[in-house]
Amino acid sequence: MRLCLGTDSLASVDNLNIFQELAEARRIAPRVPASHLIESATLCGAQALGLGAEFGSIEAGKRADLIAGGVP
């Protein structure tokens, strides 16, 4: 079974920010590797929606919106 992480309600965090969802998942499950959490929020989510061939990972031929930020 694949676990998908998303932002479908305000039940776990006070806004629909996927980064806060990831932080909360990390807080409540610190033993889960961060790489698994990221995959759950990207590739697994795209695959669950039937969009894995087009979205969900950074590779040639796939569509992507990328963001980058520094650590304060």
Coordinates of N, CA and C in Angstrom, one line a residue:
M1 N 0.8 -1.2 0.0 CA 0.0 0.0 0.0 C 0.9 1.2 0.0
R2 N 0.6 2.2 -0.8 CA 1.3 3.5 -0.9 C 0.6 4.5 0.0
L3 N 1.4 5.2 0.8 CA 0.8 6.3 1.6 C 1.0 7.6 0.8
C4 N -0.1 8.4 0.7 CA 0.0 9.7 0.1 C -0.3 10.7 1.1
L5 N 0.4 11.8 1.0 CA 0.3 12.9 2.0 C -0.2 14.1 1.2
G6 N -1.3 14.8 1.7 CA -1.8 15.9 1.0 C -2.4 16.9 1.9
T7 N -3.1 17.9 1.4 CA -3.8 18.9 2.2 C -5.3 19.0 1.8
D8 N -6.0 18.1 2.4 CA -7.5 18.0 2.1 C -8.4 18.7 3.1
S9 N -7.8 19.0 4.3 CA -8.6 19.7 5.3 C -7.8 20.4 6.3
L10 N -8.4 21.1 7.2 CA -7.7 21.8 8.2 C -7.6 21.0 9.5
A11 N -7.8 19.7 9.4 CA -7.8 18.8 10.6 C -6.4 18.7 11.3
S12 N -5.3 18.7 10.5 CA -4.0 18.5 11.1 C -3.2 19.7 11.3
V13 N -3.3 20.7 10.4 CA -2.6 22.0 10.5 C -3.6 23.1 10.3
D14 N -3.2 24.3 10.7 CA -4.2 25.4 10.6 C -4.3 26.1 9.2
N15 N -3.6 25.6 8.2 CA -3.8 26.1 6.8 C -3.5 24.9 5.9
L16 N -3.6 25.1 4.6 CA -3.4 24.1 3.6 C -2.0 24.1 3.0
N17 N -1.0 24.3 3.8 CA 0.4 24.3 3.4 C 1.0 22.9 3.5
I18 N 1.4 22.4 2.3 CA 1.9 21.0 2.3 C 3.2 20.9 3.2
F19 N 4.0 22.0 3.3 CA 5.2 22.0 4.1 C 4.9 21.9 5.5
Q20 N 3.8 22.5 6.0 CA 3.4 22.3 7.4 C 2.8 20.9 7.6
E21 N 2.2 20.3 6.6 CA 1.7 19.0 6.7 C 2.9 18.0 6.9
L22 N 3.9 18.3 6.1 CA 5.1 17.4 6.1 C 5.8 17.6 7.5
A23 N 5.9 18.8 8.0 CA 6.5 19.0 9.3 C 5.7 18.3 10.4
E24 N 4.4 18.4 10.3 CA 3.5 17.7 11.3 C 3.7 16.2 11.2
A25 N 3.7 15.7 10.0 CA 4.0 14.2 9.9 C 5.3 13.8 10.5
R26 N 6.3 14.6 10.3 CA 7.6 14.4 10.8 C 7.6 14.4 12.3
R27 N 6.8 15.4 12.9 CA 6.7 15.5 14.3 C 6.1 14.3 15.0
I28 N 5.0 13.8 14.3 CA 4.3 12.7 14.9 C 4.9 11.3 14.6
A29 N 5.7 11.3 13.6 CA 6.4 10.0 13.2 C 7.8 10.3 12.9
P30 N 8.6 10.6 13.9 CA 10.0 11.0 13.7 C 10.9 9.9 13.1
R31 N 10.5 8.6 13.3 CA 11.3 7.5 12.8 C 11.1 7.2 11.3
V32 N 10.1 7.8 10.7 CA 9.9 7.7 9.3 C 10.9 8.6 8.5
P33 N 11.7 8.0 7.6 CA 12.7 8.8 6.9 C 12.1 9.9 6.2
A34 N 12.7 11.1 6.2 CA 12.2 12.3 5.5 C 12.0 12.0 4.0
S35 N 12.9 11.2 3.4 CA 12.7 10.8 2.0 C 11.4 10.1 1.7
H36 N 10.9 9.3 2.7 CA 9.6 8.7 2.5 C 8.5 9.7 2.6
L37 N 8.6 10.6 3.5 CA 7.6 11.7 3.6 C 7.5 12.5 2.3
I38 N 8.6 12.9 1.8 CA 8.7 13.7 0.6 C 8.1 12.9 -0.6
E39 N 8.4 11.6 -0.7 CA 7.9 10.8 -1.8 C 6.4 10.6 -1.6
S40 N 5.9 10.6 -0.4 CA 4.4 10.4 -0.1 C 3.7 11.7 -0.6
A41 N 4.4 12.8 -0.5 CA 3.7 14.1 -0.9 C 3.9 14.5 -2.3
T42 N 4.7 13.7 -3.1 CA 5.0 14.0 -4.5 C 4.6 12.9 -5.4
L43 N 5.5 11.9 -5.6 CA 5.3 10.8 -6.5 C 4.1 10.0 -6.2
C44 N 4.0 9.6 -4.9 CA 2.8 8.7 -4.5 C 1.5 9.4 -4.7
G45 N 1.4 10.7 -4.4 CA 0.2 11.5 -4.6 C -0.1 11.5 -6.1
A46 N 0.8 11.8 -6.9 CA 0.6 11.9 -8.4 C 0.1 10.5 -8.9
Q47 N 0.8 9.4 -8.5 CA 0.4 8.1 -8.9 C -1.0 7.8 -8.5
A48 N -1.4 8.2 -7.2 CA -2.8 7.9 -6.7 C -3.8 8.6 -7.6
L49 N -3.5 9.7 -8.1 CA -4.4 10.5 -9.0 C -4.3 10.1 -10.4
G50 N -3.5 9.1 -10.7 CA -3.3 8.6 -12.1 C -2.5 9.6 -12.9
L51 N -1.7 10.4 -12.3 CA -0.9 11.4 -13.0 C 0.6 11.1 -12.8
G52 N 1.0 10.0 -12.4 CA 2.4 9.6 -12.2 C 3.3 9.7 -13.4
A53 N 2.8 9.5 -14.6 CA 3.6 9.6 -15.8 C 3.9 11.1 -16.1
E54 N 3.1 12.0 -15.6 CA 3.2 13.4 -16.0 C 3.8 14.3 -14.8
F55 N 3.5 13.9 -13.6 CA 3.9 14.7 -12.4 C 4.5 13.8 -11.3
G56 N 5.0 14.4 -10.3 CA 5.4 13.7 -9.1 C 6.9 13.5 -8.9
S57 N 7.7 13.7 -9.9 CA 9.1 13.5 -9.8 C 9.8 14.5 -10.8
I58 N 11.1 14.8 -10.5 CA 11.8 15.6 -11.4 C 12.6 14.8 -12.4
E59 N 12.1 14.7 -13.6 CA 12.8 13.9 -14.6 C 12.4 14.4 -16.0
A60 N 13.2 14.1 -17.0 CA 12.9 14.5 -18.4 C 11.5 14.0 -18.8
G61 N 10.8 14.9 -19.4 CA 9.5 14.6 -20.0 C 8.3 14.9 -19.0
K62 N 8.6 15.2 -17.7 CA 7.5 15.4 -16.8 C 7.4 16.9 -16.6
R63 N 6.2 17.3 -16.2 CA 5.9 18.7 -15.9 C 6.2 19.0 -14.5
A64 N 6.7 20.2 -14.2 CA 7.1 20.5 -12.9 C 7.0 22.0 -12.6
D65 N 6.7 22.3 -11.3 CA 6.8 23.7 -10.8 C 7.8 23.5 -9.6
L66 N 8.9 24.2 -9.6 CA 9.9 24.0 -8.6 C 10.0 25.3 -7.8
I67 N 10.3 25.1 -6.5 CA 10.6 26.3 -5.6 C 11.9 25.9 -4.9
A68 N 12.5 27.0 -4.4 CA 13.8 26.8 -3.7 C 13.8 27.9 -2.6
G69 N 14.4 27.5 -1.5 CA 14.5 28.5 -0.4 C 15.7 28.2 0.4
G70 N 16.1 29.1 1.1 CA 17.2 28.9 2.1 C 16.8 28.8 3.5
V71 N 17.6 28.2 4.3 CA 17.3 28.1 5.7 C 17.7 29.4 6.4
P72 N 16.8 29.9 7.2 CA 17.2 31.2 7.9 C 18.3 31.1 8.9

